CSV table of C-alpha atoms and ligand atoms in Angstrom, one decimal:
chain,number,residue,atom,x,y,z
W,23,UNK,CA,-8.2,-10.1,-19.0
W,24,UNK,CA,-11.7,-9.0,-20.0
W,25,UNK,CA,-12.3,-10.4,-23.6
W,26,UNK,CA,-15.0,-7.7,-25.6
W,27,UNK,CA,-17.5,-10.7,-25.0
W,28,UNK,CA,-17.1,-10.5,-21.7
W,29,UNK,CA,-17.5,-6.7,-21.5
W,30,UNK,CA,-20.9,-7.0,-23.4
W,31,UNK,CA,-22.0,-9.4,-21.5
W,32,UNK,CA,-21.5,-7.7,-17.8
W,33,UNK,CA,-23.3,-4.3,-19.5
W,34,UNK,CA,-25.7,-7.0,-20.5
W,35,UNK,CA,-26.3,-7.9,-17.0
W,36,UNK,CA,-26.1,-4.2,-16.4
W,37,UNK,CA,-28.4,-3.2,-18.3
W,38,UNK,CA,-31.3,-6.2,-16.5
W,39,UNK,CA,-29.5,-5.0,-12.8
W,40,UNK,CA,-30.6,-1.4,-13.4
W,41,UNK,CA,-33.8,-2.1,-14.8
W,42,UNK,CA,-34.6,0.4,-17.5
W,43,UNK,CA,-34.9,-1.2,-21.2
W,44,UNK,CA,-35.3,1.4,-22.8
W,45,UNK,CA,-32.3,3.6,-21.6
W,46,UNK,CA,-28.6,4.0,-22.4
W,47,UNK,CA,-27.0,1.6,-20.0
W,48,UNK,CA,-24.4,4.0,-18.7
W,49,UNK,CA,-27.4,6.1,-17.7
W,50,UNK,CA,-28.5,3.3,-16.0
W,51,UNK,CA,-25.8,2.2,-14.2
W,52,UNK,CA,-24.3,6.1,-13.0
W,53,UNK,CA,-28.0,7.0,-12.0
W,54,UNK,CA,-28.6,4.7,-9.4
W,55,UNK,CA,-28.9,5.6,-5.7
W,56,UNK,CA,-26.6,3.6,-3.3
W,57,UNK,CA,-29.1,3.1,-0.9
W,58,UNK,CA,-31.3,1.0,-3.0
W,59,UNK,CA,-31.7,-2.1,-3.5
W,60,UNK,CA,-31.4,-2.2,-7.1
W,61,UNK,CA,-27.7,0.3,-7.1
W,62,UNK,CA,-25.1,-2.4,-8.8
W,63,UNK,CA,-22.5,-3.7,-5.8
W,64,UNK,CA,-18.9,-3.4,-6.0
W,65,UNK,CA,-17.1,-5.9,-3.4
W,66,UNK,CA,-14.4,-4.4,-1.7
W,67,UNK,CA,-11.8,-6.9,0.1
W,68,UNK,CA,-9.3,-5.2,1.8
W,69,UNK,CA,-6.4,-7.2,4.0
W,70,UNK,CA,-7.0,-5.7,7.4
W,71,UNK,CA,-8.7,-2.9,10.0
W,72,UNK,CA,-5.7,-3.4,12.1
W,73,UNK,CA,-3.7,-0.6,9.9
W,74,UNK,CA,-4.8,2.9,9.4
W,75,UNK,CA,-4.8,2.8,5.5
W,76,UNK,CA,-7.2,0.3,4.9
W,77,UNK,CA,-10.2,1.3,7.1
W,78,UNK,CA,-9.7,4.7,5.3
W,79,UNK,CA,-8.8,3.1,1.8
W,80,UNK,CA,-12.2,1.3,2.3
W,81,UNK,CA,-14.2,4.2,3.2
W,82,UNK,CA,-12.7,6.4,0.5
W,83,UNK,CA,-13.4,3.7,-2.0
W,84,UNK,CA,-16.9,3.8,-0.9
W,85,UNK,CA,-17.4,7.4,-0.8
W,86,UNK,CA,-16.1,7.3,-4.5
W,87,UNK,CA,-18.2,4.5,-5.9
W,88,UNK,CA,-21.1,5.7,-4.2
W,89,UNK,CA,-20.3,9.2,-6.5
W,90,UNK,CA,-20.7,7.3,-9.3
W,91,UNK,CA,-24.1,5.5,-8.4
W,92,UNK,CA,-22.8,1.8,-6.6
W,93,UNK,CA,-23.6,0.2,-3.6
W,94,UNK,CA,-20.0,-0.7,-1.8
W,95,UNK,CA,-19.6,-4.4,0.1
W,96,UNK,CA,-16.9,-3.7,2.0
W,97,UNK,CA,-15.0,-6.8,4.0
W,98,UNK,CA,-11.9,-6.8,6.0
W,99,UNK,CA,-9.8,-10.3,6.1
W,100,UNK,CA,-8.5,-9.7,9.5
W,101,UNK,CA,-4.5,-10.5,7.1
W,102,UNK,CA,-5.9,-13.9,7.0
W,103,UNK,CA,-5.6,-15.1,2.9
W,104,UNK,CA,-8.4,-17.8,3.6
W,105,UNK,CA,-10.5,-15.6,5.3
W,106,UNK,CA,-9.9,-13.6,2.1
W,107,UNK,CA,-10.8,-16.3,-0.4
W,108,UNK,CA,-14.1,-17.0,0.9
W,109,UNK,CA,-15.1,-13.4,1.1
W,110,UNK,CA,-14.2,-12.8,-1.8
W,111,UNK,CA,-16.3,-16.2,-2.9
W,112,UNK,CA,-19.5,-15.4,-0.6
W,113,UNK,CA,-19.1,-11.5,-2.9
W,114,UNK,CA,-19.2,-13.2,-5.8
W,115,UNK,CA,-22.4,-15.7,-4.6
W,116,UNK,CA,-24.4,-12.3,-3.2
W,117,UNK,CA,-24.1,-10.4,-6.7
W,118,UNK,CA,-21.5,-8.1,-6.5
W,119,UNK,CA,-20.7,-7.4,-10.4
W,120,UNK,CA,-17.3,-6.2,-10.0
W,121,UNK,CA,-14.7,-6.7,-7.5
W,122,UNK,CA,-11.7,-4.0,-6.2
W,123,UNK,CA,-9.1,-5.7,-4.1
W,124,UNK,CA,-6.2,-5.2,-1.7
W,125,UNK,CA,-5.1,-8.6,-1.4
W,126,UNK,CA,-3.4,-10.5,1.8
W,127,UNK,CA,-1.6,-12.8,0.1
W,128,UNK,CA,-0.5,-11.8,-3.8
W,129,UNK,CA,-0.5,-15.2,-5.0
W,130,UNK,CA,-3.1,-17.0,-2.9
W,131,UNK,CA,-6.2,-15.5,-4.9
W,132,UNK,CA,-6.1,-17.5,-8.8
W,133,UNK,CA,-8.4,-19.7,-7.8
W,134,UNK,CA,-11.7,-17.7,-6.2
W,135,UNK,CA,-10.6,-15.0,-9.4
W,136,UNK,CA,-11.3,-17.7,-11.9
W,137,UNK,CA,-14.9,-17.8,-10.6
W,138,UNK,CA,-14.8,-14.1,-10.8
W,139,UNK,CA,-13.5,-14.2,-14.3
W,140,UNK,CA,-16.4,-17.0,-15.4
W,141,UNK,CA,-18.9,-14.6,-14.2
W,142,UNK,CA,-17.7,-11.8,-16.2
W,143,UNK,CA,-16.9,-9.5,-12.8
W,144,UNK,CA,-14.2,-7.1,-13.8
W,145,UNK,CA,-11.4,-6.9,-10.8
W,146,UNK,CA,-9.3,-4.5,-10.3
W,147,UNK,CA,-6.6,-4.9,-8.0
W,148,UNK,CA,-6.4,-2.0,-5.5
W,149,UNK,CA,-2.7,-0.9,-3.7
W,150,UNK,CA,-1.4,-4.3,-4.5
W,151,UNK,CA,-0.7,-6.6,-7.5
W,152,UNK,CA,-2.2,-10.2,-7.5
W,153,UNK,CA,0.0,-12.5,-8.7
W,154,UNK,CA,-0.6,-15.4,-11.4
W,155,UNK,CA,-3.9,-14.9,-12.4
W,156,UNK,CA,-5.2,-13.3,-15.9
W,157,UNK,CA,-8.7,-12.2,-14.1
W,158,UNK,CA,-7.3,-8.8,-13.2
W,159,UNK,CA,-8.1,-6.3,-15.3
W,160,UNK,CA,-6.6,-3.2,-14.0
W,161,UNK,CA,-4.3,-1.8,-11.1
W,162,UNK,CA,-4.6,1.1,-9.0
W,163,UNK,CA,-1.6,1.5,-7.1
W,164,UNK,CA,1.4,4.0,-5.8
W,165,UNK,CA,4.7,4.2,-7.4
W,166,UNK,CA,6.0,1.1,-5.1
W,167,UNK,CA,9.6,1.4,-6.0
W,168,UNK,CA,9.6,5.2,-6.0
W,169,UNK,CA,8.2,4.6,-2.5
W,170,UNK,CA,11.5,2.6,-1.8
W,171,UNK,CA,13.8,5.2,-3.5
W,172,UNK,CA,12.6,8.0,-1.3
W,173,UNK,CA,13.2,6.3,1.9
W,174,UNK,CA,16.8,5.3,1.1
W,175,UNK,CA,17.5,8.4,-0.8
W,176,UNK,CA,16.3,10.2,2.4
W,177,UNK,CA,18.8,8.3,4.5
W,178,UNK,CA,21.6,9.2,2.1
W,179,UNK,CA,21.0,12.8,2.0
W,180,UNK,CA,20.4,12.9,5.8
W,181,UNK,CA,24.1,11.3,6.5
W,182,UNK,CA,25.2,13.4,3.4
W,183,UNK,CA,27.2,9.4,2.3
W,184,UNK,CA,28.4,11.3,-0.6
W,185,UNK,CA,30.3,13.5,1.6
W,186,UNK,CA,31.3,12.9,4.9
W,187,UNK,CA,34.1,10.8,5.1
W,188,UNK,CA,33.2,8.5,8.0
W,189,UNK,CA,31.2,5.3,8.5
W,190,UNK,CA,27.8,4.5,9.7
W,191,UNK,CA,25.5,2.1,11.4
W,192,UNK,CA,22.2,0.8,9.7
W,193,UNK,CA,19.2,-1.8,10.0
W,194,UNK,CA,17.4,-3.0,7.4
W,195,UNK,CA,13.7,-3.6,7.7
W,196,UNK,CA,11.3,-5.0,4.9
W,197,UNK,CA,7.4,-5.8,4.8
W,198,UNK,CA,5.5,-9.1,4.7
W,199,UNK,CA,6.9,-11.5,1.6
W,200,UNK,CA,3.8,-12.5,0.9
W,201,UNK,CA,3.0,-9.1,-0.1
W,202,UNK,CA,4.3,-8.0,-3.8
W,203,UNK,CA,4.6,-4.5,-2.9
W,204,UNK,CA,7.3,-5.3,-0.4
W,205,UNK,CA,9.9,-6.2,-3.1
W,206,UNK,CA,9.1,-2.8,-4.7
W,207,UNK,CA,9.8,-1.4,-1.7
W,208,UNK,CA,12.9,-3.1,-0.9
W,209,UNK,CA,14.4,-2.7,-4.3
W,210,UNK,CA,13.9,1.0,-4.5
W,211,UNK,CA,15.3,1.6,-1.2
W,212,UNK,CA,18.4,-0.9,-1.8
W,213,UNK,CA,19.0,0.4,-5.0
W,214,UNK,CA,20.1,4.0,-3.7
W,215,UNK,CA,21.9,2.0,0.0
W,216,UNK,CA,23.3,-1.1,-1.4
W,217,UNK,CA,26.5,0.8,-3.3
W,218,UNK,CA,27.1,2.5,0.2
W,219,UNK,CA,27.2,-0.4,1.8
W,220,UNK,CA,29.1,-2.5,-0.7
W,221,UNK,CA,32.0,1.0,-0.4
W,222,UNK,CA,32.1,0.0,3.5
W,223,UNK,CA,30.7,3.7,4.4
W,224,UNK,CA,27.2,1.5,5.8
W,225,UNK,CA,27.6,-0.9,8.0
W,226,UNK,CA,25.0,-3.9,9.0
W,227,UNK,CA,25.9,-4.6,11.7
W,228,UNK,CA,23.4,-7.6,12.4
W,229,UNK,CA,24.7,-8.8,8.6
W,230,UNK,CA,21.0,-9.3,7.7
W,231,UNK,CA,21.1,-7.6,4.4
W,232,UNK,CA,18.1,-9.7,2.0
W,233,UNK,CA,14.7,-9.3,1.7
W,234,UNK,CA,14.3,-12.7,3.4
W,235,UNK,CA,16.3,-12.2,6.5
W,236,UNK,CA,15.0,-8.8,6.8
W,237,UNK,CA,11.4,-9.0,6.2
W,238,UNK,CA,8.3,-9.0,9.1
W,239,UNK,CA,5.7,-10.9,8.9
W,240,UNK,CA,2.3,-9.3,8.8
W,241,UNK,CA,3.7,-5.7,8.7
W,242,UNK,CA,3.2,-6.4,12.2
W,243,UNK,CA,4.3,-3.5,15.0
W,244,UNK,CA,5.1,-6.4,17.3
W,245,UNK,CA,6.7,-8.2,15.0
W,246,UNK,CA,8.8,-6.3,14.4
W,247,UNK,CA,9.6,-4.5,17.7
W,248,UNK,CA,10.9,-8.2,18.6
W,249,UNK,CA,13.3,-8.1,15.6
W,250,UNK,CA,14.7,-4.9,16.3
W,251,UNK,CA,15.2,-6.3,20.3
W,252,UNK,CA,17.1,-8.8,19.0
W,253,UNK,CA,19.7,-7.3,17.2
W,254,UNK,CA,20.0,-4.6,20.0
W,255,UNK,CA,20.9,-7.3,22.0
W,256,UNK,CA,23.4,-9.5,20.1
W,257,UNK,CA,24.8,-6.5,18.0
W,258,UNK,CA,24.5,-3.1,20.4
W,259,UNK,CA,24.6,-4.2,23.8
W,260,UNK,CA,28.0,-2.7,23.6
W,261,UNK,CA,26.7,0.7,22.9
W,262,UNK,CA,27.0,0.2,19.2
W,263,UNK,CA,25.6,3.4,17.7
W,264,UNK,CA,23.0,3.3,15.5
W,265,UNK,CA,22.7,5.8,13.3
W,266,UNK,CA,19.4,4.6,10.4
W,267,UNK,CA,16.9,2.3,10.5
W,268,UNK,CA,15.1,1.6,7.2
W,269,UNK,CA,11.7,0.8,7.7
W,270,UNK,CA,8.8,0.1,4.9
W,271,UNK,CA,6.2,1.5,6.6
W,272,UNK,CA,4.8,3.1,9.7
W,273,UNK,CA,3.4,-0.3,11.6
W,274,UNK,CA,6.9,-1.9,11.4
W,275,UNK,CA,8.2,1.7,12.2
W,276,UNK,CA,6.9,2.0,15.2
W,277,UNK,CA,7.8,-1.8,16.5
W,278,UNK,CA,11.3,-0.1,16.2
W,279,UNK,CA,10.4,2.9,17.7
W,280,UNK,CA,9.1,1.3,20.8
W,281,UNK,CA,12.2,-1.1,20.6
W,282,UNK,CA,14.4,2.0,21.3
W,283,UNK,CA,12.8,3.9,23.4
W,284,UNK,CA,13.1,1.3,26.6
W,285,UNK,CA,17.2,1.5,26.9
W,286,UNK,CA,18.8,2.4,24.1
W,287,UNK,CA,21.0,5.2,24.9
W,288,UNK,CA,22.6,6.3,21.8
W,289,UNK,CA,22.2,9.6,19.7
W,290,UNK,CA,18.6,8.9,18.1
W,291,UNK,CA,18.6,7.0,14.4
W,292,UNK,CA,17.2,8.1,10.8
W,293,UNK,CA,13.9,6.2,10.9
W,294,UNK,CA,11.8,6.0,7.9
W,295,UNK,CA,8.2,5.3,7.3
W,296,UNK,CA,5.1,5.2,4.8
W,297,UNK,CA,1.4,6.1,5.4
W,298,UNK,CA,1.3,9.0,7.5
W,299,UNK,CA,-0.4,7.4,10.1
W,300,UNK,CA,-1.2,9.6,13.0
W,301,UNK,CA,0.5,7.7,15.5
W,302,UNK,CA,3.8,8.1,13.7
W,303,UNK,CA,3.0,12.0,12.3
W,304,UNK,CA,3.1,12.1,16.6
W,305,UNK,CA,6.5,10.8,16.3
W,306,UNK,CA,7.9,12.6,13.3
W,307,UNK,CA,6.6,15.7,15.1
W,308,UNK,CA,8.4,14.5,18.1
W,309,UNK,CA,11.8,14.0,16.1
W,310,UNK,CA,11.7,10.2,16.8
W,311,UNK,CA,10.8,9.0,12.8
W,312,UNK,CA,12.6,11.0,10.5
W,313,UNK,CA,10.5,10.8,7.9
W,314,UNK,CA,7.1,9.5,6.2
W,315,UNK,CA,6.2,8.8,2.8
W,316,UNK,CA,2.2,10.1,2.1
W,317,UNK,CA,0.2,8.2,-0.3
W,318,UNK,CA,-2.5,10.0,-1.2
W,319,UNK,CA,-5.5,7.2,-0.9
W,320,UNK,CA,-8.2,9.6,-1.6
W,321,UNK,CA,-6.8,10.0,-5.0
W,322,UNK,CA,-6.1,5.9,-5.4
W,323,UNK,CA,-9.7,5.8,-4.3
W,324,UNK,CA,-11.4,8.2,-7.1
W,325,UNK,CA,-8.8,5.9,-10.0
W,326,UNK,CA,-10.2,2.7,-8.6
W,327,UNK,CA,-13.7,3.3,-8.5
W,328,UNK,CA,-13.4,5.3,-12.1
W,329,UNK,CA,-12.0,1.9,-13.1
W,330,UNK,CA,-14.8,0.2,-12.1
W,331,UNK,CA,-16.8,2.4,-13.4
W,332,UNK,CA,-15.3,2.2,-17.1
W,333,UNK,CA,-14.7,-1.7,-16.7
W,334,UNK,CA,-18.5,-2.0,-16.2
W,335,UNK,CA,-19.7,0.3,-18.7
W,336,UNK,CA,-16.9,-1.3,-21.7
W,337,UNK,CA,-14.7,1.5,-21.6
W,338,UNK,CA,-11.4,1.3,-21.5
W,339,UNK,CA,-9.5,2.5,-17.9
W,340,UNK,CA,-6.7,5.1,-18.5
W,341,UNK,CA,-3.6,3.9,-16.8
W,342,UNK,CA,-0.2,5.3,-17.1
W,343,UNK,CA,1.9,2.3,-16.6
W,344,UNK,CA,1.7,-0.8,-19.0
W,345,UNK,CA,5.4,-2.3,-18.7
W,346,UNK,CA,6.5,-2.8,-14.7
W,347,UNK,CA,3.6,-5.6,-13.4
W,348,UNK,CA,3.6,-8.4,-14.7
W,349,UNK,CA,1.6,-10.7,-12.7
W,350,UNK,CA,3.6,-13.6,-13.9
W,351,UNK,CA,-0.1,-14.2,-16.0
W,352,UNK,CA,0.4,-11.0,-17.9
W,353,UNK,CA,1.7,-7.2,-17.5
W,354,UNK,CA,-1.4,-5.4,-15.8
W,355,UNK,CA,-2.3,-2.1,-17.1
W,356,UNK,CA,-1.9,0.2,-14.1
W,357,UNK,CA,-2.3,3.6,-12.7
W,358,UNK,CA,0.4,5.1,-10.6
W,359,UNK,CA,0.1,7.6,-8.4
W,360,UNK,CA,2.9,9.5,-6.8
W,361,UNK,CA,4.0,9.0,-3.4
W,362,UNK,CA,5.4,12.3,-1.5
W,363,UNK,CA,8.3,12.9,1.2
W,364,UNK,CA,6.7,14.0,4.5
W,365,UNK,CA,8.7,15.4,7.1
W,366,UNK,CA,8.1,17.2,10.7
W,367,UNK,CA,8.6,20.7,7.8
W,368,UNK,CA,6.0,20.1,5.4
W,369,UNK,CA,3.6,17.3,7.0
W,370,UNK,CA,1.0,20.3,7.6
W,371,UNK,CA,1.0,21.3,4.4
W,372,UNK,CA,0.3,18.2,2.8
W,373,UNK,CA,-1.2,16.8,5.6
W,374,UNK,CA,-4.0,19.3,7.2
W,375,UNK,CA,-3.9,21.9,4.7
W,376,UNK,CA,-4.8,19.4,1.9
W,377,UNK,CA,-7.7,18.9,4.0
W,378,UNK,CA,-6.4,14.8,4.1
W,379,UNK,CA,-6.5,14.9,8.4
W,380,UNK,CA,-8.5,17.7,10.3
W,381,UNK,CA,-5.9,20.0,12.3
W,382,UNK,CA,-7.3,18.3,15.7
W,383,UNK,CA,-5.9,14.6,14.9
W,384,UNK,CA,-2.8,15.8,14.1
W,385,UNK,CA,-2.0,18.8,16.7
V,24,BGC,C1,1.0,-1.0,1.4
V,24,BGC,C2,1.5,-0.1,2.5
V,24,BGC,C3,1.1,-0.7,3.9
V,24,BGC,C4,1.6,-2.2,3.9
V,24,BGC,C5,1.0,-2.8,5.2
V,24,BGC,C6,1.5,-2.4,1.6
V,24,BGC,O1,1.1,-3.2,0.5
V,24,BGC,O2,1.3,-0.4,0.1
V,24,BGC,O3,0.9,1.2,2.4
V,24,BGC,O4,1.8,0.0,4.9
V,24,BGC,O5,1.0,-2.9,2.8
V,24,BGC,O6,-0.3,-3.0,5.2
């Protein structure tokens, strides 16, 4: 982490960057105009444009740096960690003096972040932890295993498993392993199912229970669509009902979703979700996914780019979590925001009338 020495020396750099001697560097630094050459750059790496979140995670980060007087460098890794690296590397080469990042792979990134760290650029880490590294200075993320806890809590409320007195059918999906957040969200969610299913009131049918056997690579809708065909086949061809389906997230969501929908005759399952991407809001609204968990990303953006902004100017970033993530190099200071329940009864509210989507993408 950011030693004072280091701190000085990137206001140092600041303070040249910005050009004006003889005035307070914070002036400086929150004066400038984006579009100039002189406006200090932030890099942001983000994994992928092939999911919702990120393409608006990145413009909302650069709506909220630009606030605050930076130019943004935005670059999308296509889920590719080398691709990543040598962004990252080439951001580092063009100037950028600080660095906010969703990584691809959690512990593929100690090496380019030492070269961050000997240039003094802070880095905060932006949705998800990077692992094994002590360059990160700060975290912006969600409450990952509150996340999880929703999701399965919502599946145990919706079967009422404290109350019937009957037995039920469920899948178990997880996200990309290489991805920190998944084990967040996978412990959240088992913590509140794994009782049930130890009692014998949920039933796996497929068996494949771990975060290994259940997890799909890449987040990816086709990936996992080709799971979920594969344990209809072996485990429901029968007419096996299936009554849940926990998913992390929308994209592995709607792999499932489309999975179902071509034969599969049974009552409809409890399918979860995260994001609130419109495609699956379509869904919720149609009955077929339960539920959704909305992340606010316009408030992760305005934390992020206030920690860059402190981070640059020596100030220390307010974070309300200093015990869960350790990075395996140290516990990060992070901020967590909360993530909400959305369903087909409230998703307007928080949805449209929070001004998050405009009525017409989501009618
Ligand atoms: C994010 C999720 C997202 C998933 C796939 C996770 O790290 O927290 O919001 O759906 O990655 O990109």
């Amino acid at each position: 982490m950011r030693s004072s020495r280091k701190v000085l020396s990137v206001m140092a750099a600041l303070f040249l960057l910005a050009g004006c001697a003889s005035q307070p560097r914070e002036t400086a630094v929150t004066r400038s105009d984006p579009q100039e050459a002189s406006a200090v750059k932030v890099g942001i790496a983000m994994p992928t444009r092939d999911l919702q979140r990120w393409n608006q995670d990145a413009q909302h980060l650069k709506q909220e740096l630009e606030k605050l007087g930076y130019a943004a460098d935005i670059q999308f890794a296509g889920n590719d960690p080398d691709t990543q690296i040598s962004q990252i590397s080439k951001m580092i080469d063009s100037g950028d003096r600080a660095l906010i990042i969703a990584c691809v792979d959690s512990n593929s990134l100690s090496g380019v972040l030492e070269r961050a760290d000997d240039e003094d650029i802070p880095v905060v880490a932006y949705d998800r932890l990077i692992m094994d590294t002590d360059a990160v200075d700060c975290y912006a993320s969600f409450d990952n295993y509150l996340v999880g806890y929703k999701q399965g809590t919502f599946i145990k409320e919706k079967l009422d498993l404290d109350h019937l007195d009957r037995t039920y059918n469920i899948e178990i999906f997880s996200g990309d392993m290489a991805d920190n957040n998944s084990r967040y969200f996978y412990e959240g969610a088992m913590d509140v199912l794994s009782p049930y299913i130890e009692e014998g009131k949920l039933i796996v049918p497929s068996g494949k229970i771990s975060q290994e056997d259940t997890q799909v690579s890449g987040w990816e809708t086709f990936t996992a669509k080709a799971r979920m065909d594969e344990i209809r086949s072996m485990y429901y061809k029968d007419g096996t009902v299936l009554d849940a389906v926990l998913c992390p997230n929308d994209t592995t969501a709607l792999g499932v979703i489309y999975s179902l929908t071509v034969g599969y005759n049974g009552s409809w399952p409890i399918i979860t979700g995260q994001d609130c991407d419109t495609a699956n809001i379509s869904y919720m609204r149609e009955g077929k996914q339960a539920m959704d968990i909305f992340k606010d990303t316009r408030k992760l953006a305005v934390k992020a780019a206030e920690m860059i902004d402190d981070l640059l100017n020596g100030r220390e970033p307010s974070v309300n979590d200093t015990e869960t993530y350790d990075n395996g190099s140290e516990v990060i200071p992070a901020y967590l925001c909360e993530p909400m329940v959305a369903t087909a009864d409230n998703y307007w509210e928080i949805l449209v009338e929070s001004g998050y989507y405009n009525e017409e993408v989501v009618s």
